[in-house]
Amino acid sequence: MNLPTPTDPTDAMNETEALHRMVLASLDDDQAVETVSIPLAGKSSIADYMVIASGRSSRQVASMAQKLAERVKAEFGRPSRIEGLPTADWVLIDTGDVIVHLFRPEVRTFYNLERMWAFGDTLNPTAHA
């Protein structure tokens, strides 16, 4: 009888880091604006990273979200859940270990997620321009 081998935590961590790098690269390729990565490990159990970025229009936001979901599926074999695509003012892409929020600039300013996830700490996210 073959028992499944335990998942090595190092492998899971490496896959999460690879997914995070791929998300950032995808957004950079699609010319996302003001991309910010917030590490959530130790702050929340929902994901290891939250990435927030803006697109210049609803059309760009929708395009970035669809391409990102396709890339995650192709490279990691996992489906992404997407919310908000019809209006594309604020699109959430849940890849499991990395949660991505894509906004039109004025919607991003209104919700100010970066500040909310600072938990009262001085926010020192990793910014990627």
C-alpha atoms as a PDB file:
ATOM      1  CA  MET A   1       0.000   0.000   0.000  1.00  0.00           C
ATOM      2  CA  ASN A   2       1.400   3.375  -1.023  1.00  0.00           C
ATOM      3  CA  LEU A   3       0.878   6.145   1.470  1.00  0.00           C
ATOM      4  CA  PRO A   4       1.173   9.755   0.354  1.00  0.00           C
ATOM      5  CA  THR A   5       4.450  11.286   1.346  1.00  0.00           C
ATOM      6  CA  PRO A   6       4.180  14.235   3.708  1.00  0.00           C
ATOM      7  CA  THR A   7       4.456  17.589   2.045  1.00  0.00           C
ATOM      8  CA  ASP A   8       7.779  19.190   2.775  1.00  0.00           C
ATOM      9  CA  PRO A   9       7.156  22.666   4.246  1.00  0.00           C
ATOM     10  CA  THR A  10      10.207  23.933   2.375  1.00  0.00           C
ATOM     11  CA  ASP A  11       8.657  22.887  -0.941  1.00  0.00           C
ATOM     12  CA  ALA A  12       5.417  24.681  -0.090  1.00  0.00           C
ATOM     13  CA  MET A  13       7.351  27.809   0.889  1.00  0.00           C
ATOM     14  CA  ASN A  14       9.384  27.686  -2.328  1.00  0.00           C
ATOM     15  CA  GLU A  15       6.195  27.317  -4.392  1.00  0.00           C
ATOM     16  CA  THR A  16       4.617  30.273  -2.594  1.00  0.00           C
ATOM     17  CA  GLU A  17       7.692  32.406  -3.263  1.00  0.00           C
ATOM     18  CA  ALA A  18       7.716  31.334  -6.930  1.00  0.00           C
ATOM     19  CA  LEU A  19       4.008  32.176  -7.234  1.00  0.00           C
ATOM     20  CA  HIS A  20       4.604  35.565  -5.609  1.00  0.00           C
ATOM     21  CA  ARG A  21       7.464  36.353  -8.015  1.00  0.00           C
ATOM     22  CA  MET A  22       5.355  35.257 -10.995  1.00  0.00           C
ATOM     23  CA  VAL A  23       2.432  37.473  -9.891  1.00  0.00           C
ATOM     24  CA  LEU A  24       4.729  40.494  -9.609  1.00  0.00           C
ATOM     25  CA  ALA A  25       6.352  39.744 -12.974  1.00  0.00           C
ATOM     26  CA  SER A  26       2.967  39.314 -14.665  1.00  0.00           C
ATOM     27  CA  LEU A  27       1.712  42.644 -13.337  1.00  0.00           C
ATOM     28  CA  ASP A  28       4.954  44.322 -14.389  1.00  0.00           C
ATOM     29  CA  ASP A  29       4.639  42.833 -17.891  1.00  0.00           C
ATOM     30  CA  ASP A  30       1.076  44.167 -18.111  1.00  0.00           C
ATOM     31  CA  GLN A  31       2.201  47.669 -17.022  1.00  0.00           C
ATOM     32  CA  ALA A  32       0.433  47.739 -13.658  1.00  0.00           C
ATOM     33  CA  VAL A  33       0.865  50.987 -11.768  1.00  0.00           C
ATOM     34  CA  GLU A  34       2.054  51.366  -8.156  1.00  0.00           C
ATOM     35  CA  THR A  35       2.352  47.661  -7.378  1.00  0.00           C
ATOM     36  CA  VAL A  36       2.747  46.964  -3.667  1.00  0.00           C
ATOM     37  CA  SER A  37       3.375  43.606  -2.018  1.00  0.00           C
ATOM     38  CA  ILE A  38       2.393  43.185   1.621  1.00  0.00           C
ATOM     39  CA  PRO A  39       3.692  40.124   3.495  1.00  0.00           C
ATOM     40  CA  LEU A  40       0.839  38.625   5.528  1.00  0.00           C
ATOM     41  CA  ALA A  41       2.606  35.622   7.040  1.00  0.00           C
ATOM     42  CA  GLY A  42       2.185  35.922  10.790  1.00  0.00           C
ATOM     43  CA  LYS A  43      -0.489  38.624  10.414  1.00  0.00           C
ATOM     44  CA  SER A  44      -3.261  36.621   8.784  1.00  0.00           C
ATOM     45  CA  SER A  45      -4.018  33.059   7.818  1.00  0.00           C
ATOM     46  CA  ILE A  46      -5.778  34.007   4.567  1.00  0.00           C
ATOM     47  CA  ALA A  47      -2.590  34.150   2.484  1.00  0.00           C
ATOM     48  CA  ASP A  48       1.148  34.685   2.670  1.00  0.00           C
ATOM     49  CA  TYR A  49       1.127  37.799   0.465  1.00  0.00           C
ATOM     50  CA  MET A  50      -1.294  40.462  -0.641  1.00  0.00           C
ATOM     51  CA  VAL A  51      -0.416  42.288  -3.834  1.00  0.00           C
ATOM     52  CA  ILE A  52      -2.160  45.549  -4.671  1.00  0.00           C
ATOM     53  CA  ALA A  53      -1.832  47.296  -8.027  1.00  0.00           C
ATOM     54  CA  SER A  54      -3.659  49.733 -10.250  1.00  0.00           C
ATOM     55  CA  GLY A  55      -4.559  49.798 -13.896  1.00  0.00           C
ATOM     56  CA  ARG A  56      -5.213  52.942 -15.863  1.00  0.00           C
ATOM     57  CA  SER A  57      -8.720  51.856 -16.916  1.00  0.00           C
ATOM     58  CA  SER A  58     -11.341  49.192 -16.273  1.00  0.00           C
ATOM     59  CA  ARG A  59     -10.286  47.501 -19.491  1.00  0.00           C
ATOM     60  CA  GLN A  60      -6.648  47.261 -18.350  1.00  0.00           C
ATOM     61  CA  VAL A  61      -7.673  46.003 -14.893  1.00  0.00           C
ATOM     62  CA  ALA A  62      -9.828  43.263 -16.458  1.00  0.00           C
ATOM     63  CA  SER A  63      -7.091  42.288 -18.903  1.00  0.00           C
ATOM     64  CA  MET A  64      -4.435  42.069 -16.175  1.00  0.00           C
ATOM     65  CA  ALA A  65      -6.733  39.911 -14.024  1.00  0.00           C
ATOM     66  CA  GLN A  66      -7.562  37.482 -16.828  1.00  0.00           C
ATOM     67  CA  LYS A  67      -3.932  37.135 -17.926  1.00  0.00           C
ATOM     68  CA  LEU A  68      -2.773  36.607 -14.349  1.00  0.00           C
ATOM     69  CA  ALA A  69      -5.345  33.860 -13.757  1.00  0.00           C
ATOM     70  CA  GLU A  70      -4.289  32.162 -17.015  1.00  0.00           C
ATOM     71  CA  ARG A  71      -0.594  32.340 -16.070  1.00  0.00           C
ATOM     72  CA  VAL A  72      -1.223  30.900 -12.591  1.00  0.00           C
ATOM     73  CA  LYS A  73      -3.167  28.018 -14.144  1.00  0.00           C
ATOM     74  CA  ALA A  74      -0.493  27.378 -16.804  1.00  0.00           C
ATOM     75  CA  GLU A  75       2.544  27.604 -14.503  1.00  0.00           C
ATOM     76  CA  PHE A  76       1.201  26.213 -11.228  1.00  0.00           C
ATOM     77  CA  GLY A  77      -1.786  24.131 -12.320  1.00  0.00           C
ATOM     78  CA  ARG A  78      -4.123  25.808  -9.878  1.00  0.00           C
ATOM     79  CA  PRO A  79      -7.283  27.714 -10.690  1.00  0.00           C
ATOM     80  CA  SER A  80      -7.705  31.239  -9.380  1.00  0.00           C
ATOM     81  CA  ARG A  81     -10.957  32.641  -8.084  1.00  0.00           C
ATOM     82  CA  ILE A  82     -11.805  36.031  -9.558  1.00  0.00           C
ATOM     83  CA  GLU A  83     -14.348  38.516  -8.219  1.00  0.00           C
ATOM     84  CA  GLY A  84     -15.356  41.875  -9.703  1.00  0.00           C
ATOM     85  CA  LEU A  85     -14.449  41.202 -13.322  1.00  0.00           C
ATOM     86  CA  PRO A  86     -17.697  42.468 -14.924  1.00  0.00           C
ATOM     87  CA  THR A  87     -17.164  46.080 -13.800  1.00  0.00           C
ATOM     88  CA  ALA A  88     -13.380  45.836 -13.233  1.00  0.00           C
ATOM     89  CA  ASP A  89     -13.255  48.786 -10.831  1.00  0.00           C
ATOM     90  CA  TRP A  90     -11.809  46.443  -8.182  1.00  0.00           C
ATOM     91  CA  VAL A  91     -10.902  42.896  -9.121  1.00  0.00           C
ATOM     92  CA  LEU A  92      -9.811  40.333  -6.553  1.00  0.00           C
ATOM     93  CA  ILE A  93      -7.778  37.325  -7.702  1.00  0.00           C
ATOM     94  CA  ASP A  94      -7.362  34.612  -5.075  1.00  0.00           C
ATOM     95  CA  THR A  95      -4.529  32.258  -6.047  1.00  0.00           C
ATOM     96  CA  GLY A  96      -4.433  30.624  -2.625  1.00  0.00           C
ATOM     97  CA  ASP A  97      -1.121  31.788  -1.173  1.00  0.00           C
ATOM     98  CA  VAL A  98      -1.182  35.195  -2.882  1.00  0.00           C
ATOM     99  CA  ILE A  99      -4.227  37.449  -2.975  1.00  0.00           C
ATOM    100  CA  VAL A 100      -4.175  40.143  -5.645  1.00  0.00           C
ATOM    101  CA  HIS A 101      -6.277  43.315  -5.673  1.00  0.00           C
ATOM    102  CA  LEU A 102      -6.380  45.259  -8.932  1.00  0.00           C
ATOM    103  CA  PHE A 103      -7.993  48.690  -8.911  1.00  0.00           C
ATOM    104  CA  ARG A 104      -8.728  51.691 -10.995  1.00  0.00           C
ATOM    105  CA  PRO A 105      -6.707  54.474  -9.274  1.00  0.00           C
ATOM    106  CA  GLU A 106      -9.625  56.405  -7.751  1.00  0.00           C
ATOM    107  CA  VAL A 107     -11.191  53.222  -6.326  1.00  0.00           C
ATOM    108  CA  ARG A 108      -7.849  52.206  -4.823  1.00  0.00           C
ATOM    109  CA  THR A 109      -7.495  55.607  -3.154  1.00  0.00           C
ATOM    110  CA  PHE A 110     -10.994  55.331  -1.690  1.00  0.00           C
ATOM    111  CA  TYR A 111     -10.489  51.890  -0.092  1.00  0.00           C
ATOM    112  CA  ASN A 112      -6.822  52.359   0.864  1.00  0.00           C
ATOM    113  CA  LEU A 113      -6.144  48.668   1.579  1.00  0.00           C
ATOM    114  CA  GLU A 114      -2.450  49.291   2.185  1.00  0.00           C
ATOM    115  CA  ARG A 115      -3.260  51.294   5.296  1.00  0.00           C
ATOM    116  CA  MET A 116      -5.810  48.778   6.565  1.00  0.00           C
ATOM    117  CA  TRP A 117      -3.323  45.894   6.398  1.00  0.00           C
ATOM    118  CA  ALA A 118      -0.626  47.812   8.254  1.00  0.00           C
ATOM    119  CA  PHE A 119      -2.284  46.757  11.563  1.00  0.00           C
ATOM    120  CA  GLY A 120      -1.127  49.967  13.204  1.00  0.00           C
ATOM    121  CA  ASP A 121       2.489  49.235  12.322  1.00  0.00           C
ATOM    122  CA  THR A 122       4.548  51.454  10.142  1.00  0.00           C
ATOM    123  CA  LEU A 123       3.774  50.039   6.743  1.00  0.00           C
ATOM    124  CA  ASN A 124       6.918  49.005   4.973  1.00  0.00           C
ATOM    125  CA  PRO A 125       5.612  47.045   1.987  1.00  0.00           C
ATOM    126  CA  THR A 126       7.778  45.984  -0.864  1.00  0.00           C
ATOM    127  CA  ALA A 127       6.993  48.377  -3.698  1.00  0.00           C
ATOM    128  CA  HIS A 128       7.572  47.402  -7.290  1.00  0.00           C
ATOM    129  CA  ALA A 129       7.409  50.118  -9.922  1.00  0.00           C
END
